[in-house]
Amino acid sequence: MDAAKSPRDGLPRMVVRLLAEHGHLDLLRREAEDGDYECAEALARLLRARGEPPAAALMLLRPFVGTDWAARVVDDYAGYLAESGDVDAAMVMLRPYADEGQLEAVERLGTLLIRQGRADDVLAMLRQGLDDYMYPVDVPVELTRGLGRDDEVIELLRARIDAGRLGLESLLASVLERDGRLEEAIAAVSDSLREGSYDVADAEHLADLLARHDPAALAQYAAGDDRNGRRYGAHRLARWHEEQGRIDDAVAVLAPRAARVRRMHEQHGLPHYAAAAELGRVVRQDEPFLLADLLARHGRVDEAVTVLRTAAVAKPSLLRPLCVLLIEHDRLDEARAAVAEVVAEVWPDPVKVRLEWIEALVECGRYEQAIAELRTDPEVGSGYARERLAALLTDHGPPDEAIAMLSPAAEGWQRMLLAKALIRAGRVEEAIAAVASEPRN
């Protein structure tokens, strides 16, 4: 290898992964020898999976040590060094990157130290990390589990919290819980839930603690308004009731909150379609979705449909889960009618109707039907409908049809799709050429 290619000049990771999945080891080796680290790393993993010794992987990766890929190479290379038995060399290589707080290096170095019985060194990593807000301190804390050093870890964490460092309370609570100091654990994470502002992870952690050790206190925490993360307490309380087989009690916890969400959106107006689409990313934390999911999982599908259909008018991001539920139960006509009803009231745009329907089909794994309907869509010649059809054909349809749609004018992400379709069609050199000619920033 004359020189390593920079990360922006090598093949995109998606293309490398596809080459590996389709068994093109010779091409991966050729590109690796031409300086492509992604190809070298993928080939090294394949060789190890096929039983080749660590030395084979080390030989592939060695030329990249000290290049622009250093941070990636160190973790991979050190791992193969450790597998070959040269643990000391692996730790020497990892140490400077672990000292900088790089997650993979901290994890691998800490694991190697524990295997050598060097718990003191892991505690030293924790002490160092507590002085750096960017250091992944949860890694050395977790590595000390079961070593009989919890008192020292607790003392270190408490000292930093007392000194004013924020964000360690939940981690402290985890160590206190594993040490059997439950009241202190609950108090620690409760202290992190301040009036008017809190970390969702802390609220969920407190709810989990109470569910494991004091369900009555969880019910008390979940009651009332949503201050201090109480809604997440309600979510966990509903799951606790379900775990005990008390489905009606779980429904009783979520139903009032689902109704409150609907009323709130009715009072404050409906979001624009684009905003609603973004809100779809967090819809699985919404009480109407949680309630409908609970009902559906226990065979009460009609009730679940009613919950989602009622809520979707006020919260359009619930439209797709409604369609998915109906499609999964082979109620396609009802799903179409639900889309038309909600969109007529909220999104008076027939394109939105069709695309929400297509995405619901895709989520249910009905790719052939989604492709067939997109082929006949009046907007398929341009815009999102065309792009979505090309993507579905690339992954689930005839690759030649995808290639015909995407070439020769593919740009940006479409080039990635074109390369993927070409690989599926066995035209690997053309796929490499397609992405190689795409400038990447």
PDB file of C-alpha atoms in Angstrom, residues 154-361:
ATOM      1  CA  ILE A 154     -19.457   5.311  45.723  1.00  0.00           C
ATOM      2  CA  GLU A 155     -17.005   7.502  47.604  1.00  0.00           C
ATOM      3  CA  LEU A 156     -15.465   8.777  44.369  1.00  0.00           C
ATOM      4  CA  LEU A 157     -18.841   9.561  42.796  1.00  0.00           C
ATOM      5  CA  ARG A 158     -20.216  11.254  45.902  1.00  0.00           C
ATOM      6  CA  ALA A 159     -17.126  13.417  46.234  1.00  0.00           C
ATOM      7  CA  ARG A 160     -17.557  14.728  42.683  1.00  0.00           C
ATOM      8  CA  ILE A 161     -21.295  15.295  43.151  1.00  0.00           C
ATOM      9  CA  ASP A 162     -20.609  17.225  46.368  1.00  0.00           C
ATOM     10  CA  ALA A 163     -18.052  19.269  44.446  1.00  0.00           C
ATOM     11  CA  GLY A 164     -20.788  20.382  42.068  1.00  0.00           C
ATOM     12  CA  ARG A 165     -20.485  18.004  39.122  1.00  0.00           C
ATOM     13  CA  LEU A 166     -23.868  17.316  37.568  1.00  0.00           C
ATOM     14  CA  GLY A 167     -25.169  14.169  35.916  1.00  0.00           C
ATOM     15  CA  LEU A 168     -23.618  11.538  38.184  1.00  0.00           C
ATOM     16  CA  GLU A 169     -26.600  10.899  40.462  1.00  0.00           C
ATOM     17  CA  SER A 170     -28.107   8.126  38.360  1.00  0.00           C
ATOM     18  CA  LEU A 171     -24.744   6.410  38.038  1.00  0.00           C
ATOM     19  CA  LEU A 172     -24.283   6.635  41.814  1.00  0.00           C
ATOM     20  CA  ALA A 173     -27.749   5.162  42.299  1.00  0.00           C
ATOM     21  CA  SER A 174     -26.812   2.174  40.121  1.00  0.00           C
ATOM     22  CA  VAL A 175     -23.785   1.393  42.273  1.00  0.00           C
ATOM     23  CA  LEU A 176     -25.754   1.865  45.486  1.00  0.00           C
ATOM     24  CA  GLU A 177     -28.447  -0.504  44.225  1.00  0.00           C
ATOM     25  CA  ARG A 178     -25.979  -3.230  43.278  1.00  0.00           C
ATOM     26  CA  ASP A 179     -24.431  -2.820  46.742  1.00  0.00           C
ATOM     27  CA  GLY A 180     -27.839  -3.398  48.329  1.00  0.00           C
ATOM     28  CA  ARG A 181     -28.268   0.157  49.623  1.00  0.00           C
ATOM     29  CA  LEU A 182     -31.705   0.678  48.140  1.00  0.00           C
ATOM     30  CA  GLU A 183     -32.936   3.658  50.159  1.00  0.00           C
ATOM     31  CA  GLU A 184     -29.754   5.560  49.342  1.00  0.00           C
ATOM     32  CA  ALA A 185     -30.088   4.621  45.663  1.00  0.00           C
ATOM     33  CA  ILE A 186     -33.648   5.924  45.475  1.00  0.00           C
ATOM     34  CA  ALA A 187     -32.654   9.102  47.288  1.00  0.00           C
ATOM     35  CA  ALA A 188     -29.695   9.673  44.971  1.00  0.00           C
ATOM     36  CA  VAL A 189     -31.669   9.533  41.744  1.00  0.00           C
ATOM     37  CA  SER A 190     -34.604  11.417  43.280  1.00  0.00           C
ATOM     38  CA  ASP A 191     -32.247  14.300  44.054  1.00  0.00           C
ATOM     39  CA  SER A 192     -31.498  14.651  40.353  1.00  0.00           C
ATOM     40  CA  LEU A 193     -35.143  15.319  39.465  1.00  0.00           C
ATOM     41  CA  ARG A 194     -35.432  19.044  39.960  1.00  0.00           C
ATOM     42  CA  GLU A 195     -38.604  21.085  39.748  1.00  0.00           C
ATOM     43  CA  GLY A 196     -39.214  22.196  36.167  1.00  0.00           C
ATOM     44  CA  SER A 197     -36.204  20.450  34.644  1.00  0.00           C
ATOM     45  CA  TYR A 198     -35.040  16.849  34.680  1.00  0.00           C
ATOM     46  CA  ASP A 199     -33.264  14.213  32.636  1.00  0.00           C
ATOM     47  CA  VAL A 200     -35.655  11.657  31.146  1.00  0.00           C
ATOM     48  CA  ALA A 201     -33.110   8.895  31.781  1.00  0.00           C
ATOM     49  CA  ASP A 202     -33.078   9.795  35.484  1.00  0.00           C
ATOM     50  CA  ALA A 203     -36.880   9.715  35.655  1.00  0.00           C
ATOM     51  CA  GLU A 204     -36.940   6.301  33.971  1.00  0.00           C
ATOM     52  CA  HIS A 205     -34.186   5.067  36.277  1.00  0.00           C
ATOM     53  CA  LEU A 206     -36.126   6.118  39.373  1.00  0.00           C
ATOM     54  CA  ALA A 207     -39.246   4.424  38.017  1.00  0.00           C
ATOM     55  CA  ASP A 208     -37.301   1.211  37.374  1.00  0.00           C
ATOM     56  CA  LEU A 209     -35.804   1.289  40.869  1.00  0.00           C
ATOM     57  CA  LEU A 210     -39.211   1.700  42.455  1.00  0.00           C
ATOM     58  CA  ALA A 211     -40.743  -1.016  40.271  1.00  0.00           C
ATOM     59  CA  ARG A 212     -38.065  -3.465  41.384  1.00  0.00           C
ATOM     60  CA  HIS A 213     -38.109  -2.620  45.070  1.00  0.00           C
ATOM     61  CA  ASP A 214     -41.151  -0.527  46.090  1.00  0.00           C
ATOM     62  CA  PRO A 215     -44.169  -0.705  43.732  1.00  0.00           C
ATOM     63  CA  ALA A 216     -46.333   1.219  46.199  1.00  0.00           C
ATOM     64  CA  ALA A 217     -43.899   4.135  46.053  1.00  0.00           C
ATOM     65  CA  LEU A 218     -43.929   3.853  42.248  1.00  0.00           C
ATOM     66  CA  ALA A 219     -47.718   4.264  42.247  1.00  0.00           C
ATOM     67  CA  GLN A 220     -47.329   7.349  44.416  1.00  0.00           C
ATOM     68  CA  TYR A 221     -44.611   8.760  42.142  1.00  0.00           C
ATOM     69  CA  ALA A 222     -46.738   8.152  39.034  1.00  0.00           C
ATOM     70  CA  ALA A 223     -49.744  10.015  40.426  1.00  0.00           C
ATOM     71  CA  GLY A 224     -50.454  13.637  39.681  1.00  0.00           C
ATOM     72  CA  ASP A 225     -49.149  15.904  36.949  1.00  0.00           C
ATOM     73  CA  ASP A 226     -46.062  15.425  34.795  1.00  0.00           C
ATOM     74  CA  ARG A 227     -43.606  17.382  36.921  1.00  0.00           C
ATOM     75  CA  ASN A 228     -40.370  15.631  37.924  1.00  0.00           C
ATOM     76  CA  GLY A 229     -40.806  12.893  35.332  1.00  0.00           C
ATOM     77  CA  ARG A 230     -44.023  11.468  36.732  1.00  0.00           C
ATOM     78  CA  ARG A 231     -45.285  10.476  33.275  1.00  0.00           C
ATOM     79  CA  TYR A 232     -42.381   8.033  33.012  1.00  0.00           C
ATOM     80  CA  GLY A 233     -43.356   6.694  36.396  1.00  0.00           C
ATOM     81  CA  ALA A 234     -46.828   6.101  34.991  1.00  0.00           C
ATOM     82  CA  HIS A 235     -45.387   4.259  31.993  1.00  0.00           C
ATOM     83  CA  ARG A 236     -43.357   1.993  34.276  1.00  0.00           C
ATOM     84  CA  LEU A 237     -46.286   1.450  36.627  1.00  0.00           C
ATOM     85  CA  ALA A 238     -48.405   0.287  33.695  1.00  0.00           C
ATOM     86  CA  ARG A 239     -45.673  -2.172  32.691  1.00  0.00           C
ATOM     87  CA  TRP A 240     -45.411  -3.373  36.294  1.00  0.00           C
ATOM     88  CA  HIS A 241     -49.146  -4.094  36.392  1.00  0.00           C
ATOM     89  CA  GLU A 242     -48.828  -5.922  33.075  1.00  0.00           C
ATOM     90  CA  GLU A 243     -45.929  -7.991  34.420  1.00  0.00           C
ATOM     91  CA  GLN A 244     -48.196  -9.028  37.288  1.00  0.00           C
ATOM     92  CA  GLY A 245     -50.950  -9.986  34.850  1.00  0.00           C
ATOM     93  CA  ARG A 246     -53.157  -7.050  35.881  1.00  0.00           C
ATOM     94  CA  ILE A 247     -54.027  -5.766  32.440  1.00  0.00           C
ATOM     95  CA  ASP A 248     -57.068  -3.757  33.469  1.00  0.00           C
ATOM     96  CA  ASP A 249     -54.982  -1.961  36.100  1.00  0.00           C
ATOM     97  CA  ALA A 250     -52.346  -1.158  33.459  1.00  0.00           C
ATOM     98  CA  VAL A 251     -55.043   0.224  31.166  1.00  0.00           C
ATOM     99  CA  ALA A 252     -56.421   2.307  34.032  1.00  0.00           C
ATOM    100  CA  VAL A 253     -53.014   3.941  34.501  1.00  0.00           C
ATOM    101  CA  LEU A 254     -52.567   4.907  30.840  1.00  0.00           C
ATOM    102  CA  ALA A 255     -56.124   5.712  29.742  1.00  0.00           C
ATOM    103  CA  PRO A 256     -56.505   9.047  31.591  1.00  0.00           C
ATOM    104  CA  ARG A 257     -53.118  10.183  30.335  1.00  0.00           C
ATOM    105  CA  ALA A 258     -53.987   9.196  26.760  1.00  0.00           C
ATOM    106  CA  ALA A 259     -57.162  11.248  27.000  1.00  0.00           C
ATOM    107  CA  ARG A 260     -55.170  14.169  28.429  1.00  0.00           C
ATOM    108  CA  VAL A 261     -52.770  14.087  25.446  1.00  0.00           C
ATOM    109  CA  ARG A 262     -55.705  14.212  23.040  1.00  0.00           C
ATOM    110  CA  ARG A 263     -57.321  17.125  24.878  1.00  0.00           C
ATOM    111  CA  MET A 264     -54.059  19.046  24.983  1.00  0.00           C
ATOM    112  CA  HIS A 265     -53.567  18.799  21.224  1.00  0.00           C
ATOM    113  CA  GLU A 266     -57.162  19.730  20.566  1.00  0.00           C
ATOM    114  CA  GLN A 267     -56.783  22.832  22.707  1.00  0.00           C
ATOM    115  CA  HIS A 268     -53.462  23.977  21.277  1.00  0.00           C
ATOM    116  CA  GLY A 269     -54.079  23.200  17.637  1.00  0.00           C
ATOM    117  CA  LEU A 270     -52.729  20.667  15.195  1.00  0.00           C
ATOM    118  CA  PRO A 271     -49.113  20.490  14.034  1.00  0.00           C
ATOM    119  CA  HIS A 272     -48.167  21.008  10.421  1.00  0.00           C
ATOM    120  CA  TYR A 273     -47.731  17.751   8.509  1.00  0.00           C
ATOM    121  CA  ALA A 274     -43.932  18.104   8.378  1.00  0.00           C
ATOM    122  CA  ALA A 275     -43.786  18.663  12.134  1.00  0.00           C
ATOM    123  CA  ALA A 276     -46.051  15.677  12.674  1.00  0.00           C
ATOM    124  CA  ALA A 277     -43.735  13.510  10.605  1.00  0.00           C
ATOM    125  CA  GLU A 278     -40.823  14.565  12.817  1.00  0.00           C
ATOM    126  CA  LEU A 279     -42.882  13.847  15.912  1.00  0.00           C
ATOM    127  CA  GLY A 280     -43.243  10.296  14.650  1.00  0.00           C
ATOM    128  CA  ARG A 281     -39.748   9.671  15.944  1.00  0.00           C
ATOM    129  CA  VAL A 282     -40.933   9.965  19.558  1.00  0.00           C
ATOM    130  CA  VAL A 283     -44.483   8.684  19.150  1.00  0.00           C
ATOM    131  CA  ARG A 284     -43.671   5.455  20.984  1.00  0.00           C
ATOM    132  CA  GLN A 285     -43.436   7.432  24.226  1.00  0.00           C
ATOM    133  CA  ASP A 286     -46.905   8.894  23.718  1.00  0.00           C
ATOM    134  CA  GLU A 287     -49.554   7.559  26.057  1.00  0.00           C
ATOM    135  CA  PRO A 288     -52.123   6.863  23.276  1.00  0.00           C
ATOM    136  CA  PHE A 289     -49.555   4.672  21.515  1.00  0.00           C
ATOM    137  CA  LEU A 290     -48.533   2.932  24.745  1.00  0.00           C
ATOM    138  CA  LEU A 291     -52.168   2.269  25.634  1.00  0.00           C
ATOM    139  CA  ALA A 292     -53.027   0.972  22.163  1.00  0.00           C
ATOM    140  CA  ASP A 293     -49.926  -1.214  22.112  1.00  0.00           C
ATOM    141  CA  LEU A 294     -50.851  -2.678  25.499  1.00  0.00           C
ATOM    142  CA  LEU A 295     -54.403  -3.410  24.373  1.00  0.00           C
ATOM    143  CA  ALA A 296     -53.311  -4.948  21.072  1.00  0.00           C
ATOM    144  CA  ARG A 297     -50.730  -7.214  22.720  1.00  0.00           C
ATOM    145  CA  HIS A 298     -53.488  -8.655  24.873  1.00  0.00           C
ATOM    146  CA  GLY A 299     -55.958  -9.280  22.070  1.00  0.00           C
ATOM    147  CA  ARG A 300     -58.059  -6.160  22.561  1.00  0.00           C
ATOM    148  CA  VAL A 301     -57.458  -4.928  19.040  1.00  0.00           C
ATOM    149  CA  ASP A 302     -60.755  -3.113  18.549  1.00  0.00           C
ATOM    150  CA  GLU A 303     -60.130  -1.057  21.671  1.00  0.00           C
ATOM    151  CA  ALA A 304     -56.600  -0.295  20.463  1.00  0.00           C
ATOM    152  CA  VAL A 305     -57.924   0.856  17.096  1.00  0.00           C
ATOM    153  CA  THR A 306     -60.432   3.127  18.803  1.00  0.00           C
ATOM    154  CA  VAL A 307     -57.712   4.711  20.946  1.00  0.00           C
ATOM    155  CA  LEU A 308     -55.457   5.421  17.953  1.00  0.00           C
ATOM    156  CA  ARG A 309     -58.219   6.475  15.594  1.00  0.00           C
ATOM    157  CA  THR A 310     -59.549   8.991  18.108  1.00  0.00           C
ATOM    158  CA  ALA A 311     -56.104  10.306  18.996  1.00  0.00           C
ATOM    159  CA  ALA A 312     -54.778  10.491  15.426  1.00  0.00           C
ATOM    160  CA  VAL A 313     -57.054  13.377  14.532  1.00  0.00           C
ATOM    161  CA  ALA A 314     -55.528  15.427  17.341  1.00  0.00           C
ATOM    162  CA  LYS A 315     -52.020  13.990  16.955  1.00  0.00           C
ATOM    163  CA  PRO A 316     -51.326  13.091  13.306  1.00  0.00           C
ATOM    164  CA  SER A 317     -48.069  11.285  14.087  1.00  0.00           C
ATOM    165  CA  LEU A 318     -50.272   8.440  15.386  1.00  0.00           C
ATOM    166  CA  LEU A 319     -51.777   7.851  11.944  1.00  0.00           C
ATOM    167  CA  ARG A 320     -49.069   5.464  10.829  1.00  0.00           C
ATOM    168  CA  PRO A 321     -49.206   3.263  13.967  1.00  0.00           C
ATOM    169  CA  LEU A 322     -52.972   3.076  13.436  1.00  0.00           C
ATOM    170  CA  CYS A 323     -52.505   1.882   9.857  1.00  0.00           C
ATOM    171  CA  VAL A 324     -49.826  -0.594  10.885  1.00  0.00           C
ATOM    172  CA  LEU A 325     -52.092  -2.107  13.527  1.00  0.00           C
ATOM    173  CA  LEU A 326     -54.940  -2.535  11.052  1.00  0.00           C
ATOM    174  CA  ILE A 327     -52.719  -3.921   8.299  1.00  0.00           C
ATOM    175  CA  GLU A 328     -51.145  -6.418  10.703  1.00  0.00           C
ATOM    176  CA  HIS A 329     -54.633  -7.753  11.379  1.00  0.00           C
ATOM    177  CA  ASP A 330     -55.557  -7.885   7.668  1.00  0.00           C
ATOM    178  CA  ARG A 331     -58.005  -4.993   7.950  1.00  0.00           C
ATOM    179  CA  LEU A 332     -56.656  -3.134   4.927  1.00  0.00           C
ATOM    180  CA  ASP A 333     -59.924  -1.533   3.827  1.00  0.00           C
ATOM    181  CA  GLU A 334     -60.430  -0.163   7.314  1.00  0.00           C
ATOM    182  CA  ALA A 335     -56.859   1.144   7.330  1.00  0.00           C
ATOM    183  CA  ARG A 336     -57.403   2.965   4.036  1.00  0.00           C
ATOM    184  CA  ALA A 337     -60.603   4.463   5.360  1.00  0.00           C
ATOM    185  CA  ALA A 338     -58.832   5.616   8.527  1.00  0.00           C
ATOM    186  CA  VAL A 339     -56.126   7.334   6.501  1.00  0.00           C
ATOM    187  CA  ALA A 340     -58.681   9.077   4.322  1.00  0.00           C
ATOM    188  CA  GLU A 341     -60.729  10.178   7.345  1.00  0.00           C
ATOM    189  CA  VAL A 342     -57.803  11.583   9.307  1.00  0.00           C
ATOM    190  CA  VAL A 343     -56.100  13.227   6.357  1.00  0.00           C
ATOM    191  CA  ALA A 344     -59.354  14.803   5.145  1.00  0.00           C
ATOM    192  CA  GLU A 345     -59.673  16.508   8.499  1.00  0.00           C
ATOM    193  CA  VAL A 346     -56.029  17.283   9.208  1.00  0.00           C
ATOM    194  CA  TRP A 347     -53.953  17.052   6.011  1.00  0.00           C
ATOM    195  CA  PRO A 348     -56.118  17.945   2.989  1.00  0.00           C
ATOM    196  CA  ASP A 349     -53.512  16.639   0.558  1.00  0.00           C
ATOM    197  CA  PRO A 350     -54.016  13.380  -1.379  1.00  0.00           C
ATOM    198  CA  VAL A 351     -50.256  12.915  -1.756  1.00  0.00           C
ATOM    199  CA  LYS A 352     -49.935  12.712   2.020  1.00  0.00           C
ATOM    200  CA  VAL A 353     -52.661  10.079   2.083  1.00  0.00           C
ATOM    201  CA  ARG A 354     -50.811   7.848  -0.358  1.00  0.00           C
ATOM    202  CA  LEU A 355     -47.384   8.228   1.202  1.00  0.00           C
ATOM    203  CA  GLU A 356     -48.552   7.553   4.751  1.00  0.00           C
ATOM    204  CA  TRP A 357     -50.228   4.439   3.403  1.00  0.00           C
ATOM    205  CA  ILE A 358     -47.061   3.340   1.611  1.00  0.00           C
ATOM    206  CA  GLU A 359     -44.950   3.785   4.747  1.00  0.00           C
ATOM    207  CA  ALA A 360     -47.413   1.726   6.771  1.00  0.00           C
ATOM    208  CA  LEU A 361     -47.182  -1.088   4.200  1.00  0.00           C
TER     209      LEU A 361
END
